[in-house]
Coordinates of C-alpha atoms in Angstrom, one line a residue:
X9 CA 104.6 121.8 108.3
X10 CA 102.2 121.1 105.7
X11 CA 103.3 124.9 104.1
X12 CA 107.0 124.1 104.1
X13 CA 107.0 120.4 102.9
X14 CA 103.5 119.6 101.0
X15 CA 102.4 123.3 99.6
X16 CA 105.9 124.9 98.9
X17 CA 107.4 122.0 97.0
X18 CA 104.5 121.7 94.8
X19 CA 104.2 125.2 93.6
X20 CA 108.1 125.4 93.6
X21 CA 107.8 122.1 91.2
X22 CA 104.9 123.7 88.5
X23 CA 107.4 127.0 88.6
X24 CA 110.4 125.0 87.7
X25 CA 108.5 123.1 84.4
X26 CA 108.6 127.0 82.5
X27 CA 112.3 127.1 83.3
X28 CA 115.2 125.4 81.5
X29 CA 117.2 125.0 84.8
X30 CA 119.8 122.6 85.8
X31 CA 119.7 122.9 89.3
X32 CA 122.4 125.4 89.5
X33 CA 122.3 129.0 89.6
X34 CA 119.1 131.0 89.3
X35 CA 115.8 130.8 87.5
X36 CA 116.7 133.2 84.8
X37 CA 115.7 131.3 81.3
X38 CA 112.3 131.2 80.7
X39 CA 111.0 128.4 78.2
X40 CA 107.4 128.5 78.6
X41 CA 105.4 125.7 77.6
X42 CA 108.7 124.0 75.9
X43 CA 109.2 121.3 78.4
X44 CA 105.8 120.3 78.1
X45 CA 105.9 120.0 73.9
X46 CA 109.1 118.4 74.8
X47 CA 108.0 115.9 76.9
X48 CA 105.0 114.9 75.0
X49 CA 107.0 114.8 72.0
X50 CA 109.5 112.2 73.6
X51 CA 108.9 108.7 72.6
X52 CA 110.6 107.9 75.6
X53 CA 108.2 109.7 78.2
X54 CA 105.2 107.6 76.4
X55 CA 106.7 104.3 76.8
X56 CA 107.4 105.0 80.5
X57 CA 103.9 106.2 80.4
X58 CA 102.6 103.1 78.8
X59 CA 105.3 100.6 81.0
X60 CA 103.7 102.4 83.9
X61 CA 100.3 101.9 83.3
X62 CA 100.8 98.6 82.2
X63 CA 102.6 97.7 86.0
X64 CA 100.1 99.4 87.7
X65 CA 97.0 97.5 85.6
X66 CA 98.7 94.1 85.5
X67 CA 99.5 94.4 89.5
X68 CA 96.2 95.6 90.6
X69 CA 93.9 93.6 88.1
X70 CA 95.6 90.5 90.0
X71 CA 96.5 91.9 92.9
X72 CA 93.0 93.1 94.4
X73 CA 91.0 90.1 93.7
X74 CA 93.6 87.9 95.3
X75 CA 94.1 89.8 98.5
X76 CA 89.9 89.5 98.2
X77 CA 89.8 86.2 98.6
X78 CA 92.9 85.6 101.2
X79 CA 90.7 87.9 103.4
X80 CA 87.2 86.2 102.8
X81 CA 88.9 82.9 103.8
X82 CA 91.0 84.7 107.1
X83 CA 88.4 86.6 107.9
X84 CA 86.3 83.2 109.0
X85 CA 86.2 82.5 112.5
X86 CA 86.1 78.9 112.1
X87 CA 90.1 79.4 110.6
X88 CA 92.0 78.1 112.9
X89 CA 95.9 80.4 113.0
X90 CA 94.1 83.4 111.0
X91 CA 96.2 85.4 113.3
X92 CA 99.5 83.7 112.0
X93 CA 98.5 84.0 108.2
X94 CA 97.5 87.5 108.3
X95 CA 101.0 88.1 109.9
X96 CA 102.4 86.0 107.4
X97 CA 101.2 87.8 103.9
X98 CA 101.5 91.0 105.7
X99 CA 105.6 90.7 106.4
X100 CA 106.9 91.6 102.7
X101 CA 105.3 95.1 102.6
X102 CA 107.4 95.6 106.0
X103 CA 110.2 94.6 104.0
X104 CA 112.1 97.6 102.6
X105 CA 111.7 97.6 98.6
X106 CA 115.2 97.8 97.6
X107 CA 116.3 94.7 99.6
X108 CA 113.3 92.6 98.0
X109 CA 114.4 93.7 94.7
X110 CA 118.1 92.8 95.3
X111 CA 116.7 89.2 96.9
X112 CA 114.7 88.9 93.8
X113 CA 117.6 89.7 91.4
X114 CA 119.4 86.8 92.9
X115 CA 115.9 84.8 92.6
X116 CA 115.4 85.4 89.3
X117 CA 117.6 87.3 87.4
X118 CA 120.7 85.1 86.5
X119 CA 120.9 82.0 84.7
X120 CA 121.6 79.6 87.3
X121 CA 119.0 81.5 89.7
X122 CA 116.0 79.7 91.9
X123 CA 113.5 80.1 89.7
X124 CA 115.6 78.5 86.6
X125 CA 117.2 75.9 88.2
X126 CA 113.5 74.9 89.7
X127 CA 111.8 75.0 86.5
X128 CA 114.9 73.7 84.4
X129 CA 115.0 70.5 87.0
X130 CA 111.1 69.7 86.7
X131 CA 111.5 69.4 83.2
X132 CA 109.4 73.2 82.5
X133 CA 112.1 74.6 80.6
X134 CA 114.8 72.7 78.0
X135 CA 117.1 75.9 79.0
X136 CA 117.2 79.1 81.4
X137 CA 115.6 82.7 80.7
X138 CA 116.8 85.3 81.3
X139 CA 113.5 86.7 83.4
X140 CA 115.1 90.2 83.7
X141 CA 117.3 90.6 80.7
X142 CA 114.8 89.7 78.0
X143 CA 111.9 92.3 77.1
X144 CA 109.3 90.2 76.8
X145 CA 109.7 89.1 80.6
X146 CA 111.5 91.7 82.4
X147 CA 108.3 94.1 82.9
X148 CA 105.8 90.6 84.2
X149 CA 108.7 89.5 86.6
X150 CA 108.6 93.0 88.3
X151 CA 104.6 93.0 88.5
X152 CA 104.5 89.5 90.2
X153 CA 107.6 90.9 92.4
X154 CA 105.3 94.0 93.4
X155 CA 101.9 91.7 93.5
X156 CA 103.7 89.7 96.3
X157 CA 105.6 92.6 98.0
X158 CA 102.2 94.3 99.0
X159 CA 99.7 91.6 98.7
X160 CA 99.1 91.8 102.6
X161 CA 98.5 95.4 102.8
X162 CA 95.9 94.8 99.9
X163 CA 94.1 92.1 102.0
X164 CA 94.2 94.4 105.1
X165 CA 92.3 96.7 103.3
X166 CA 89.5 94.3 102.2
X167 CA 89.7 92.6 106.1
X168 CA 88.4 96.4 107.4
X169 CA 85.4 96.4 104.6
X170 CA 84.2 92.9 106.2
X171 CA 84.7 93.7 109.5
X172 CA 82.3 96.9 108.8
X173 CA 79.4 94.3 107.5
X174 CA 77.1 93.9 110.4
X175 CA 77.6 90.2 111.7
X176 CA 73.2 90.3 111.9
X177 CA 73.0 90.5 108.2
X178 CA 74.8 87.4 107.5
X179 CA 73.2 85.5 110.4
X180 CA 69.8 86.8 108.9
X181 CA 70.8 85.4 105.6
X182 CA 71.8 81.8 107.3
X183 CA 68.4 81.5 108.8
X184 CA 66.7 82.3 105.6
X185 CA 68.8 79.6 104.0
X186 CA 71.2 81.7 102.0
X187 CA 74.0 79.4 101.2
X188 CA 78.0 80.4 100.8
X189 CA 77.8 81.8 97.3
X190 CA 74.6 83.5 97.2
X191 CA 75.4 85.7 100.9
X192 CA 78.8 86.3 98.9
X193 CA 76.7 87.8 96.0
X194 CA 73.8 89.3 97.5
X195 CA 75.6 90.6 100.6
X196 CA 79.2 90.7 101.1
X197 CA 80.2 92.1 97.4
X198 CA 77.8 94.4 97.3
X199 CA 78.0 95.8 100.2
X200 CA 82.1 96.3 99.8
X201 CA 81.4 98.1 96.6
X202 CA 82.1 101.5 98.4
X203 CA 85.2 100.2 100.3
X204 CA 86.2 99.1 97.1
X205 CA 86.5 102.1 95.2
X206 CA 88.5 103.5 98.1
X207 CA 91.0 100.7 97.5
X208 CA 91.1 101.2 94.2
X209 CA 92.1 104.8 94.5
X210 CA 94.7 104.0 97.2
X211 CA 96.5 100.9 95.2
X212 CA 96.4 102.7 92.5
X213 CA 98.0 105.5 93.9
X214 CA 101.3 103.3 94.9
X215 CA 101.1 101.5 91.6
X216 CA 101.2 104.0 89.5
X217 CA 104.8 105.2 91.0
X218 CA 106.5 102.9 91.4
X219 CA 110.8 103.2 91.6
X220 CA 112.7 101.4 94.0
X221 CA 111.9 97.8 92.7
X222 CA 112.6 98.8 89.1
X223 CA 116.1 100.8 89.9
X224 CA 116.9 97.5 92.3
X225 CA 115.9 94.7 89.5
X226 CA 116.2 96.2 86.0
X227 CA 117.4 100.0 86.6
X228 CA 114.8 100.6 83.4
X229 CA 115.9 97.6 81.4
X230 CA 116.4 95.7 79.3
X231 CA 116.5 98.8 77.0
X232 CA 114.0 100.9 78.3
X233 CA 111.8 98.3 78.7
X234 CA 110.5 98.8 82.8
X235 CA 111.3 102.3 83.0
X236 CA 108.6 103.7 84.9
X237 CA 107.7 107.6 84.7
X238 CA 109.3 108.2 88.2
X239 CA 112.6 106.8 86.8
X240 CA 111.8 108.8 83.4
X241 CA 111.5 111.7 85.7
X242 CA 114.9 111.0 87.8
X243 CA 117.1 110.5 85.0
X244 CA 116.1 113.5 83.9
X245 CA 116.4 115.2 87.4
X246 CA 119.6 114.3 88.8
X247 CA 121.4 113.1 85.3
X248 CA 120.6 109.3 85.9
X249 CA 122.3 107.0 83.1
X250 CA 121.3 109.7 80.7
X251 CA 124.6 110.7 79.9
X252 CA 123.8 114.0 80.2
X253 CA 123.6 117.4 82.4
X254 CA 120.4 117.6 84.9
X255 CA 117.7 119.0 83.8
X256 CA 115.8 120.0 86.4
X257 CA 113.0 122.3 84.3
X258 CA 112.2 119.3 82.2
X259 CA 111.7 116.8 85.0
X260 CA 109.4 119.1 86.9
X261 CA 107.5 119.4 83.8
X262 CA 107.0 115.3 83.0
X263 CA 105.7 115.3 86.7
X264 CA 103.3 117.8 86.5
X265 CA 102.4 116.3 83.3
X266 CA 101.4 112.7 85.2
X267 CA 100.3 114.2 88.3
X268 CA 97.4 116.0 86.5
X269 CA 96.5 112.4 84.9
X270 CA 96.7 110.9 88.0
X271 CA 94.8 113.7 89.5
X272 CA 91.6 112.9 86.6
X273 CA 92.2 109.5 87.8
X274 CA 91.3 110.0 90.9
X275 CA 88.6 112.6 90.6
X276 CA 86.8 110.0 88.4
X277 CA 87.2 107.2 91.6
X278 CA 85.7 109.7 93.9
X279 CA 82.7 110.1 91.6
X280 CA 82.4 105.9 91.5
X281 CA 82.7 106.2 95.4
X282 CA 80.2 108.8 95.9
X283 CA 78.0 107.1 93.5
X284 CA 78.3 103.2 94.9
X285 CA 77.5 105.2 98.0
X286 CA 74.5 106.2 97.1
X287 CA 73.4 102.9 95.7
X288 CA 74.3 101.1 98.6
X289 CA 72.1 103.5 100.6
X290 CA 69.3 103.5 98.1

């Protein structure tokens, strides 16, 4: 299983990005390192580079730290209906993306939407915006879409780190009369600083691909102004809005391209890991 549907398709992918193939026919014209000078010679590829990154830092950097706190304050026994909450920030990411992102072009994405007549009637805005049709907005209205989409799974991830802090060490801290903030400080975040690093790794590992709320809410838009590199890479693949012929070569080649980045990425979270680890043990 893991030959046929992990190992072959990736090898199968890096062969492809030294062929000029369309999908059709055989592997029979050889291009070498074109697709690569071609892709990194695409203004294109680096702003779906950059709108990427930009997603993925704008989601996490709020992201993380709110789903932080939500389970600090669940994760208290004295919370009466933790049980309920948790359930409750935890639905959306059960919630298939594409639907959310046709709910949330309904929410936000026309002039006489939720959001504009809300703000329009408390006296926020003089007139509507166009959230999803106007550059400056389109790309911040997806990241608060995604921050609240997968919020819950975020905090579930935090709720296992505290769960794994010995209950002694804060009941130590108590007796020595550690207050709120200072067992925060001195125990809790320090002590998640490994877990954290493994969170890290995983979000960023869904935020850095992200497709189905961009094709559901802005399909790229306005311009190309929330294209991400997986749409970059399927417009390319199966033709897309390109108006043009697949090219199959050159989409494997812009993958292999971000998987390698992404690949650094990591390798440079697994050397935080191992190294919090080894300052939490020392």
């Amino acid at each position: 299983m893991f030959l046929l549907f992990t190992a072959y398709p990736v090898v199968m992918n890096i062969i492809l990005s030294f062929f000029k193939w369309s999908g059709i026919g055989a592997l029979n014209n050889f291009v070498g390192l074109e697709n690569f000078r071609a892709a990194l010679a695409d203004p294109l590829f680096w702003q779906s580079v950059r709108n990427t990154l930009g997603y993925a830092v704008g989601e996490m950097s709020i992201q993380l730290p709110l789903a932080l706190v939500l389970a600090i304050i669940l994760n208290s026994k004295s919370l009466r209906g933790r049980q309920f909450y948790r359930m409750a920030y935890f639905l959306p990411a059960v919630t298939t993306s594409a639907v959310i992102g046709i709910v949330m072009v309904w929410i936000w994405g026309s002039w006489n939407g939720v959001v504009n007549t809300f703000l329009v009637n408390l006296g926020l805005l003089d007139r509507p915006i166009d959230w999803l049709g106007d550059a400056r907005w389109a790309l911040r209205v997806v990241i608060f879409v995604g921050v609240w989409q997968t919020l819950g799974v975020k905090m579930v991830y935090w709720f296992t780190g505290l769960q794994s802090i010995p209950d002694e060490l804060y009941e130590a801290a108590q007796i020595d009369g550690a207050g709120w903030w200072a067992t925060l400080r001195l125990i809790t975040l320090p002590l998640l600083a490994k877990v954290a690093v493994v969170i890290v790794l995983i979000s960023s590992r869904g935020a850095l691909h992200i497709f189905d709320l961009v094709q559901t809410m802005t399909k790229g838009g306005p311009g190309f102004a929330t294209q991400s590199v997986d749409m970059y890479v399927y417009r390319f693949a199966f033709g897309g809005t390109t108006g043009q012929s697949a090219q199959m070569g050159y989409a494997a080649a812009v993958s292999v391209l971000f998987s390698v980045a992404v690949i650094v990425f990591g390798l440079v979270l697994t050397y935080l890991h191992r190294r919090a680890g080894r300052i939490t043990q020392g």
